[in-house]
Short mmCIF file of C-alpha atoms and ligand atoms in Angstrom, two decimals:
data_model
loop_
_atom_site.label_atom_id
_atom_site.label_comp_id
_atom_site.label_asym_id
_atom_site.label_seq_id
_atom_site.Cartn_x
_atom_site.Cartn_y
_atom_site.Cartn_z
CA MET A 19 -98.94 93.12 -47.24
CA ALA A 20 -96.55 93.35 -50.20
CA THR A 21 -92.85 93.36 -49.40
CA ARG A 22 -91.35 96.85 -49.35
CA LYS A 23 -88.54 97.01 -51.89
CA ILE A 24 -85.71 99.34 -50.93
CA LEU A 25 -82.86 100.27 -53.25
CA ILE A 26 -79.65 101.22 -51.45
CA THR A 27 -76.95 102.65 -53.73
CA GLY A 28 -73.28 102.47 -52.76
CA GLY A 29 -74.02 99.66 -50.32
CA ALA A 30 -70.61 98.04 -50.81
CA GLY A 31 -68.81 101.15 -49.55
CA PHE A 32 -67.96 102.22 -46.02
CA ILE A 33 -71.20 103.79 -44.77
CA GLY A 34 -73.40 101.96 -47.28
CA SER A 35 -72.36 98.54 -46.00
CA HIS A 36 -73.40 99.50 -42.46
CA VAL A 37 -76.73 100.83 -43.73
CA VAL A 38 -77.35 97.68 -45.81
CA ARG A 39 -76.51 95.40 -42.87
CA ARG A 40 -78.81 97.34 -40.56
CA MET A 41 -81.73 97.37 -42.99
CA VAL A 42 -81.38 93.68 -43.94
CA ASN A 43 -81.20 92.60 -40.28
CA HIS A 44 -83.74 94.99 -38.75
CA TYR A 45 -86.38 94.74 -41.48
CA PRO A 46 -86.75 91.11 -42.57
CA ASP A 47 -90.04 92.06 -44.25
CA TYR A 48 -88.24 94.49 -46.61
CA HIS A 49 -86.27 93.36 -49.63
CA ILE A 50 -82.98 95.26 -49.81
CA TYR A 51 -81.36 95.75 -53.22
CA ASN A 52 -77.77 96.93 -52.98
CA LEU A 53 -76.70 98.66 -56.20
CA ASP A 54 -72.99 99.34 -56.51
CA ASN A 55 -70.51 99.33 -59.39
CA LEU A 56 -67.63 98.30 -57.10
CA THR A 57 -65.13 101.10 -57.62
CA TYR A 58 -61.88 100.97 -55.63
CA ALA A 59 -64.03 101.91 -52.59
CA GLY A 60 -66.68 99.22 -53.06
CA ASN A 61 -65.94 95.87 -51.51
CA LEU A 62 -68.27 92.90 -51.22
CA GLU A 63 -66.12 91.58 -48.37
CA ASN A 64 -67.89 94.27 -46.31
CA LEU A 65 -71.14 92.33 -46.71
CA ARG A 66 -70.21 88.67 -46.21
CA ASP A 67 -72.56 88.32 -43.24
CA VAL A 68 -75.66 89.44 -45.17
CA GLU A 69 -75.08 88.16 -48.68
CA SER A 70 -76.94 84.89 -48.21
CA LYS A 71 -79.94 86.45 -46.45
CA PRO A 72 -83.21 85.86 -48.36
CA ASN A 73 -84.16 89.56 -48.25
CA TYR A 74 -80.91 90.77 -49.87
CA THR A 75 -79.91 91.13 -53.55
CA PHE A 76 -76.74 92.65 -54.98
CA ILE A 77 -76.89 94.46 -58.33
CA LYS A 78 -73.66 95.51 -60.02
CA ALA A 79 -74.44 98.66 -61.98
CA ASP A 80 -73.25 102.21 -62.54
CA ILE A 81 -75.68 104.94 -61.40
CA VAL A 82 -74.45 107.15 -64.24
CA ASP A 83 -76.03 104.69 -66.72
CA GLY A 84 -79.48 106.30 -67.03
CA GLU A 85 -80.99 103.57 -69.22
CA LYS A 86 -79.91 100.88 -66.80
CA MET A 87 -81.41 102.80 -63.87
CA GLN A 88 -84.70 103.14 -65.78
CA SER A 89 -84.81 99.44 -66.57
CA LEU A 90 -83.98 98.44 -62.98
CA PHE A 91 -86.77 100.65 -61.64
CA GLN A 92 -89.15 99.12 -64.20
CA GLU A 93 -88.10 95.59 -63.34
CA HIS A 94 -88.12 95.85 -59.54
CA ASN A 95 -90.61 98.62 -58.84
CA PHE A 96 -88.63 99.94 -55.85
CA ASP A 97 -90.65 101.69 -53.14
CA GLY A 98 -87.78 103.62 -51.63
CA VAL A 99 -84.23 104.67 -52.38
CA ILE A 100 -81.42 105.36 -49.93
CA HIS A 101 -78.79 106.96 -52.14
CA LEU A 102 -75.22 106.72 -50.87
CA ALA A 103 -73.23 105.90 -54.04
CA ALA A 104 -70.63 108.60 -54.57
CA GLU A 105 -67.02 109.42 -55.09
CA SER A 106 -66.22 110.43 -51.53
CA HIS A 107 -62.59 111.45 -51.04
CA VAL A 108 -61.63 115.15 -51.14
CA ASP A 109 -57.99 114.51 -52.16
CA ARG A 110 -59.09 112.40 -55.14
CA SER A 111 -61.54 115.14 -56.14
CA ILE A 112 -58.66 117.60 -56.25
CA SER A 113 -56.70 115.29 -58.60
CA ASN A 114 -59.67 114.18 -60.71
CA PRO A 115 -62.80 116.33 -60.40
CA MET A 116 -64.60 114.92 -63.46
CA GLU A 117 -65.29 111.53 -61.86
CA PHE A 118 -66.98 113.39 -59.01
CA ILE A 119 -69.12 115.41 -61.41
CA MET A 120 -70.17 112.24 -63.22
CA THR A 121 -71.01 110.01 -60.26
CA ASN A 122 -72.18 112.55 -57.71
CA ILE A 123 -74.13 114.88 -60.01
CA VAL A 124 -74.99 112.98 -63.20
CA GLY A 125 -75.44 109.69 -61.30
CA THR A 126 -77.82 111.32 -58.81
CA VAL A 127 -79.85 112.84 -61.64
CA SER A 128 -80.09 109.53 -63.47
CA LEU A 129 -81.53 107.95 -60.29
CA LEU A 130 -83.91 110.88 -59.78
CA ASN A 131 -85.10 110.51 -63.39
CA ALA A 132 -85.67 106.79 -62.97
CA ALA A 133 -87.72 107.40 -59.80
CA LYS A 134 -89.68 110.24 -61.43
CA ALA A 135 -90.51 108.22 -64.54
CA ASN A 136 -91.48 105.01 -62.74
CA TRP A 137 -93.24 106.25 -59.63
CA LYS A 138 -96.74 106.90 -61.01
CA ASN A 139 -98.40 106.59 -57.62
CA LEU A 140 -96.25 108.42 -55.08
CA GLU A 141 -97.91 106.97 -51.99
CA GLY A 142 -95.27 105.30 -49.78
CA LYS A 143 -92.45 106.27 -52.16
CA LEU A 144 -89.31 108.01 -50.91
CA PHE A 145 -85.98 109.15 -52.37
CA TYR A 146 -83.56 109.64 -49.47
CA HIS A 147 -80.30 111.36 -50.42
CA VAL A 148 -77.31 110.94 -48.09
CA SER A 149 -75.01 113.95 -48.06
CA THR A 150 -72.24 115.64 -46.15
CA ASP A 151 -71.73 118.68 -43.91
CA GLU A 152 -68.94 119.77 -46.29
CA VAL A 153 -71.58 121.44 -48.50
CA TYR A 154 -71.78 124.21 -45.88
CA GLY A 155 -68.14 125.19 -46.38
CA SER A 156 -65.77 126.01 -43.56
CA LEU A 157 -66.33 127.49 -40.09
CA GLY A 158 -64.03 129.79 -38.13
CA GLU A 159 -63.22 129.12 -34.49
CA GLU A 160 -66.88 129.35 -33.44
CA GLY A 161 -70.39 128.44 -34.56
CA PHE A 162 -72.12 125.39 -36.01
CA PHE A 163 -73.71 124.29 -39.26
CA THR A 164 -77.50 124.19 -38.96
CA GLU A 165 -80.02 123.13 -41.59
CA GLU A 166 -80.37 126.84 -42.48
CA THR A 167 -76.67 127.47 -43.10
CA LYS A 168 -76.06 128.72 -46.64
CA TYR A 169 -74.20 126.33 -48.93
CA ASP A 170 -70.60 127.38 -49.57
CA PRO A 171 -68.63 124.34 -50.80
CA HIS A 172 -64.93 124.65 -51.57
CA SER A 173 -63.59 121.34 -52.86
CA PRO A 174 -64.71 119.63 -56.07
CA TYR A 175 -66.08 116.86 -53.80
CA SER A 176 -68.20 119.19 -51.67
CA ALA A 177 -69.28 121.23 -54.71
CA SER A 178 -70.47 118.04 -56.43
CA LYS A 179 -72.38 116.95 -53.30
CA ALA A 180 -73.90 120.44 -52.93
CA SER A 181 -75.01 120.28 -56.54
CA SER A 182 -76.61 116.87 -56.00
CA ASP A 183 -78.43 118.15 -52.88
CA HIS A 184 -79.83 121.08 -54.89
CA LEU A 185 -80.97 118.73 -57.65
CA VAL A 186 -82.74 116.44 -55.18
CA ARG A 187 -84.60 119.47 -53.75
CA ALA A 188 -85.34 120.70 -57.28
CA TYR A 189 -87.01 117.35 -58.12
CA HIS A 190 -89.11 117.71 -54.97
CA ASP A 191 -90.10 121.33 -55.67
CA THR A 192 -90.60 120.92 -59.43
CA TYR A 193 -91.98 117.40 -59.86
CA GLY A 194 -93.29 116.67 -56.36
CA LEU A 195 -90.88 113.76 -55.86
CA PRO A 196 -90.97 112.73 -52.17
CA VAL A 197 -87.41 113.32 -50.94
CA LYS A 198 -85.42 113.63 -47.73
CA ILE A 199 -81.81 114.75 -47.33
CA SER A 200 -79.36 114.37 -44.47
CA ASN A 201 -75.99 116.07 -44.09
CA CYS A 202 -73.62 114.24 -41.78
CA SER A 203 -70.24 115.00 -40.25
CA ASN A 204 -67.10 112.84 -40.71
CA ASN A 205 -67.69 109.15 -40.04
CA TYR A 206 -65.27 106.58 -38.66
CA GLY A 207 -65.49 102.86 -37.87
CA ALA A 208 -65.05 99.42 -39.43
CA ASN A 209 -64.70 98.98 -43.22
CA HIS A 210 -63.40 102.53 -43.76
CA PHE A 211 -61.11 102.69 -46.79
CA PRO A 212 -57.56 103.64 -45.69
CA GLU A 213 -57.40 106.81 -47.78
CA LYS A 214 -59.29 108.76 -45.08
CA LEU A 215 -57.46 110.08 -42.03
CA ILE A 216 -58.40 107.57 -39.31
CA PRO A 217 -57.99 104.26 -41.19
CA LEU A 218 -54.90 105.58 -43.00
CA ALA A 219 -53.31 106.48 -39.67
CA ILE A 220 -54.26 103.10 -38.13
CA HIS A 221 -52.72 101.28 -41.11
CA ASN A 222 -49.52 103.33 -40.98
CA ILE A 223 -49.11 103.08 -37.22
CA LYS A 224 -49.58 99.33 -37.43
CA ASN A 225 -46.78 99.17 -40.01
CA SER A 226 -44.60 101.77 -38.21
CA LYS A 227 -44.86 104.09 -41.23
CA PRO A 228 -45.04 107.92 -41.11
CA ILE A 229 -48.46 109.39 -40.27
CA PRO A 230 -48.97 112.26 -42.72
CA VAL A 231 -50.58 115.29 -41.05
CA TYR A 232 -51.59 118.07 -43.45
CA GLY A 233 -50.39 121.59 -42.64
CA LYS A 234 -50.12 122.16 -38.90
CA GLY A 235 -52.74 119.57 -37.97
CA GLU A 236 -54.99 122.33 -36.66
CA ASN A 237 -58.00 121.64 -38.87
CA VAL A 238 -61.05 120.50 -36.93
CA ARG A 239 -63.44 117.70 -37.87
CA ASP A 240 -66.56 116.51 -36.07
CA TRP A 241 -66.45 112.70 -35.84
CA LEU A 242 -69.36 110.27 -35.69
CA TYR A 243 -69.27 106.48 -35.33
CA VAL A 244 -70.56 104.96 -38.57
CA GLU A 245 -73.20 102.81 -36.87
CA ASP A 246 -74.65 105.95 -35.31
CA HIS A 247 -74.90 107.46 -38.79
CA ALA A 248 -76.68 104.29 -39.95
CA SER A 249 -79.14 104.50 -37.04
CA ALA A 250 -79.87 108.15 -37.90
CA ILE A 251 -80.47 107.24 -41.57
CA ASP A 252 -82.86 104.47 -40.52
CA LEU A 253 -84.77 106.88 -38.27
CA ILE A 254 -84.96 109.69 -40.83
CA PHE A 255 -85.95 107.26 -43.59
CA HIS A 256 -88.89 106.03 -41.50
CA LYS A 257 -89.87 109.02 -39.37
CA GLY A 258 -88.41 112.17 -40.97
CA LYS A 259 -90.63 114.69 -42.74
CA VAL A 260 -90.83 114.46 -46.52
CA GLY A 261 -89.09 117.46 -48.12
CA ASP A 262 -86.97 118.10 -45.02
CA THR A 263 -83.24 118.20 -44.36
CA TYR A 264 -81.62 116.80 -41.21
CA ASN A 265 -78.10 117.47 -39.96
CA ILE A 266 -76.40 114.47 -38.32
CA GLY A 267 -73.45 114.83 -35.95
CA GLY A 268 -72.30 113.93 -32.47
CA PHE A 269 -71.02 117.30 -31.14
CA ASN A 270 -67.57 115.72 -31.20
CA GLU A 271 -64.97 118.11 -32.57
CA TRP A 272 -61.30 117.21 -32.72
CA LYS A 273 -58.24 118.98 -34.04
CA ASN A 274 -56.52 116.52 -36.39
CA ILE A 275 -53.32 116.51 -34.37
CA ASP A 276 -55.13 115.83 -31.07
CA LEU A 277 -57.04 113.00 -32.69
CA ILE A 278 -53.83 111.48 -34.04
CA GLN A 279 -52.19 111.75 -30.61
CA LEU A 280 -55.14 109.88 -29.05
CA LEU A 281 -55.02 107.22 -31.76
CA CYS A 282 -51.27 106.76 -31.18
CA LYS A 283 -51.91 106.26 -27.47
CA ILE A 284 -54.65 103.67 -28.09
CA MET A 285 -52.54 101.81 -30.65
CA ASP A 286 -49.41 101.75 -28.47
CA LYS A 287 -51.51 100.11 -25.77
CA LYS A 288 -53.18 97.61 -28.12
CA LEU A 289 -49.92 96.70 -29.86
CA GLY A 290 -47.99 96.38 -26.59
CA ARG A 291 -45.62 99.21 -27.57
CA ALA A 292 -44.12 101.67 -25.09
CA GLU A 293 -46.18 104.85 -24.70
CA GLY A 294 -44.87 107.52 -27.08
CA THR A 295 -43.65 105.06 -29.72
CA SER A 296 -46.27 105.91 -32.35
CA THR A 297 -46.27 109.69 -31.89
CA LYS A 298 -42.73 109.62 -33.29
CA LEU A 299 -44.29 108.62 -36.62
CA ILE A 300 -46.21 111.92 -36.92
CA THR A 301 -44.94 113.76 -40.00
CA TYR A 302 -46.20 117.16 -41.04
CA VAL A 303 -46.67 117.36 -44.81
CA LYS A 304 -47.76 119.96 -47.35
CA ASP A 305 -51.31 121.13 -46.70
CA ARG A 306 -54.30 120.14 -48.82
CA ALA A 307 -55.28 122.81 -51.38
CA GLY A 308 -58.35 124.76 -50.20
CA HIS A 309 -58.30 122.86 -46.89
CA ASP A 310 -61.48 123.69 -44.90
CA LEU A 311 -60.53 124.78 -41.38
CA ARG A 312 -63.40 123.53 -39.29
CA TYR A 313 -66.63 121.53 -39.57
CA ALA A 314 -69.10 121.33 -36.69
CA ILE A 315 -72.66 120.07 -36.95
CA ASP A 316 -75.59 121.23 -34.89
CA ALA A 317 -77.78 118.11 -34.74
CA THR A 318 -80.43 119.65 -32.46
CA LYS A 319 -83.27 119.25 -34.97
CA LEU A 320 -82.68 115.50 -35.31
CA ASN A 321 -82.53 115.11 -31.56
CA LYS A 322 -85.59 117.28 -30.79
CA GLU A 323 -87.86 116.08 -33.60
CA LEU A 324 -86.90 112.42 -33.87
CA GLY A 325 -85.14 111.71 -30.56
CA TRP A 326 -81.85 110.55 -32.14
CA LYS A 327 -78.63 110.49 -30.09
CA PRO A 328 -75.25 108.91 -30.83
CA SER A 329 -74.66 105.70 -28.87
CA LEU A 330 -70.90 105.86 -28.37
CA GLN A 331 -68.34 108.20 -26.86
CA PHE A 332 -65.42 108.92 -29.18
CA GLU A 333 -62.68 107.12 -27.27
CA GLU A 334 -64.81 103.98 -27.05
CA GLY A 335 -65.64 104.19 -30.77
CA LEU A 336 -61.98 104.66 -31.68
CA GLU A 337 -60.99 101.62 -29.59
CA LYS A 338 -63.63 99.51 -31.30
CA THR A 339 -62.39 100.75 -34.66
CA VAL A 340 -58.75 99.95 -33.88
CA ASP A 341 -59.81 96.48 -32.65
CA TRP A 342 -61.66 95.88 -35.91
CA TYR A 343 -58.62 96.79 -38.03
CA LEU A 344 -56.27 94.70 -35.91
CA SER A 345 -58.50 91.67 -36.22
CA ASN A 346 -59.28 92.10 -39.92
CA GLU A 347 -55.76 91.93 -41.27
CA GLU A 348 -56.88 90.15 -44.46
CA TRP A 349 -59.42 92.89 -45.32
CA LEU A 350 -56.74 95.53 -44.85
CA GLN A 351 -54.26 93.57 -46.94
CA HIS A 352 -56.73 93.19 -49.82
CA VAL A 353 -57.62 96.87 -49.97
CA THR A 354 -54.05 98.11 -49.65
CA SER A 355 -52.52 95.98 -52.38
CA GLY A 356 -52.39 96.88 -56.08
CA ASP A 357 -53.87 100.28 -56.97
CA TYR A 358 -53.71 101.55 -53.40
CA GLN A 359 -49.91 101.55 -53.55
CA LYS A 360 -50.00 103.76 -56.64
CA TYR A 361 -52.54 106.06 -55.04
CA TYR A 362 -50.42 106.33 -51.89
CA GLU A 363 -47.24 107.13 -53.80
CA GLY A 364 -49.07 109.74 -55.90
CA GLN A 365 -50.49 111.49 -52.85
CA TYR A 366 -47.71 111.20 -50.29
CA THR A 367 -44.30 110.47 -51.79
CA LYS A 368 -42.52 113.80 -52.31
CA ARG A 369 -45.51 115.65 -50.88
P1 NAD B 428 -67.22 105.20 -50.05
O1 NAD B 428 -66.31 105.89 -51.02
O2 NAD B 428 -66.66 104.33 -49.00
O3 NAD B 428 -68.28 104.30 -50.85
C1 NAD B 428 -68.92 104.74 -52.02
C2 NAD B 428 -69.59 103.54 -52.66
O4 NAD B 428 -70.25 103.99 -53.85
C3 NAD B 428 -68.61 102.43 -53.09
O5 NAD B 428 -69.11 101.17 -52.75
C4 NAD B 428 -68.54 102.59 -54.61
O6 NAD B 428 -68.26 101.38 -55.28
C5 NAD B 428 -69.93 103.12 -54.92
N1 NAD B 428 -69.97 103.88 -56.18
C6 NAD B 428 -69.14 104.88 -56.54
N2 NAD B 428 -69.46 105.32 -57.77
C7 NAD B 428 -70.54 104.59 -58.18
C8 NAD B 428 -71.32 104.57 -59.36
N3 NAD B 428 -71.06 105.40 -60.38
N4 NAD B 428 -72.33 103.68 -59.45
C9 NAD B 428 -72.59 102.81 -58.43
N5 NAD B 428 -71.88 102.79 -57.29
C10 NAD B 428 -70.86 103.66 -57.16
O7 NAD B 428 -68.12 106.37 -49.45
P2 NAD B 428 -68.72 106.53 -47.97
O8 NAD B 428 -67.72 107.17 -47.13
O9 NAD B 428 -69.32 105.25 -47.56
O10 NAD B 428 -69.86 107.60 -48.27
C11 NAD B 428 -71.17 107.19 -48.65
C12 NAD B 428 -72.03 108.42 -48.83
O11 NAD B 428 -72.10 109.16 -47.63
C13 NAD B 428 -71.51 109.39 -49.88
O12 NAD B 428 -72.60 109.91 -50.60
C14 NAD B 428 -70.83 110.48 -49.07
O13 NAD B 428 -70.85 111.71 -49.76
C15 NAD B 428 -71.69 110.50 -47.84
N6 NAD B 428 -71.02 110.95 -46.61
C16 NAD B 428 -69.82 110.41 -46.23
C17 NAD B 428 -69.22 110.80 -45.03
C18 NAD B 428 -67.93 110.20 -44.54
O14 NAD B 428 -67.40 110.63 -43.52
N7 NAD B 428 -67.39 109.19 -45.20
C19 NAD B 428 -69.85 111.77 -44.22
C20 NAD B 428 -71.08 112.30 -44.65
C21 NAD B 428 -71.66 111.87 -45.83
P1 TYD B 429 -60.43 113.05 -44.48
O1 TYD B 429 -60.47 111.81 -43.67
O2 TYD B 429 -59.88 112.99 -45.87
O3 TYD B 429 -61.90 113.65 -44.48
P2 TYD B 429 -62.44 115.11 -45.00
O4 TYD B 429 -61.39 115.76 -45.80
O5 TYD B 429 -63.61 114.72 -45.84
O6 TYD B 429 -62.80 115.86 -43.77
O7 TYD B 429 -59.58 114.12 -43.69
C1 TYD B 429 -59.90 114.47 -42.36
C2 TYD B 429 -58.95 115.56 -41.93
O8 TYD B 429 -57.62 115.01 -41.85
C3 TYD B 429 -58.85 116.71 -42.92
O9 TYD B 429 -58.66 117.92 -42.19
C4 TYD B 429 -57.60 116.39 -43.72
C5 TYD B 429 -56.71 115.68 -42.72
N1 TYD B 429 -55.81 114.63 -43.27
C6 TYD B 429 -54.47 114.61 -42.91
O10 TYD B 429 -53.99 115.46 -42.14
N2 TYD B 429 -53.68 113.62 -43.40
C7 TYD B 429 -54.15 112.67 -44.25
O11 TYD B 429 -53.34 111.79 -44.71
C8 TYD B 429 -55.52 112.69 -44.61
C9 TYD B 429 -56.10 111.66 -45.54
C10 TYD B 429 -56.33 113.70 -44.08
#
């Protein structure tokens, strides 16, 4: 049987690197092509353990470059795509929406066009688009996002992801492209860039720096361990129904301030500091513009139809995450030098 060639975009990023690692290790009979243009969020250090595997190839390219995508599809004749490449941080989308429009919308369309033009025989072909629960907007105190919830994005990030989801469905409905989409809640775990809440807080606590909490810290996010997201993607890619959407989440809602308190407790213990030391670093800062109050995913469909469940409880996942950051000092140093300092000052100094 011919080797199945899978293109994973954004595989040098946080979630992408976990998906690449899983696919390379679990499917030695596939060839995994990781396409990434290595923005500030892309880091080949995330993939050291797979880079010399015979079934892995890295391609440095920009998904916005339509001609390049066409020629790569022609050259490699990919059978499947798992599309994760994106600009992913809400705060950056507020400062610079155009990059999000280009990568998340135009980039997705250039990949869809390359698949559409090159996939003459659609048998065994699949375009899997990885998306976010933020497309559904914001919940009040109660209720959950289901696959039927109407899209209502608020940030430039979520609006660009919503747009890309619609375009993926449009290519299915209009051109018959075989697609699947998943919308996942907030991820956490190893290799997470320290612009997002959990790794930023870990980094600051480690360095005894203020932990910036937006507004009153009452916003709620639903957290999932990144390897559980990767296992769900694997399952949906192989067993999900073509044309369908799946919500992914662990029924694990936390108010930001409660999550930070728990993280402080774990870090005090790990760092041998007296209990209560790190909570003193909590600093309330100006709220994010258009800050969504609450996200909560109903992942019943994924559980009922495909039998997926998260593997880890939150406290255990957080401990593993803290351990990873404490033992990967060099990784953290590399990603927080240079441009990160400028980003941090721009976002947080005088906020
Ligand atoms: P990330 O920012 O850590 O990584 C994004 C990756 O995409 C980086 O490696 C970057 O270099 C690459 N990239 C960016 N622009 C590119 C371009 N034009 N061409 C090629 N590569 C490009 O993001 P992440 O948190 O790993 O998210 C991955 C995907 O999952 C995104 O589509 C995101 O919307 C989605 N998602 C993220 C979360 C979350 O909690 N982080 C939750 C649900 C869904
Ligand atoms: P984030 O990790 O940026 O993910 P998202 O905005 O995609 O949900 O933020 C998670 C929550 O934490 C969100 O409610 C914003 C809040 N937050 C802070 O309070 N302080 C911070 O420094 C950051 C980055 C986020």
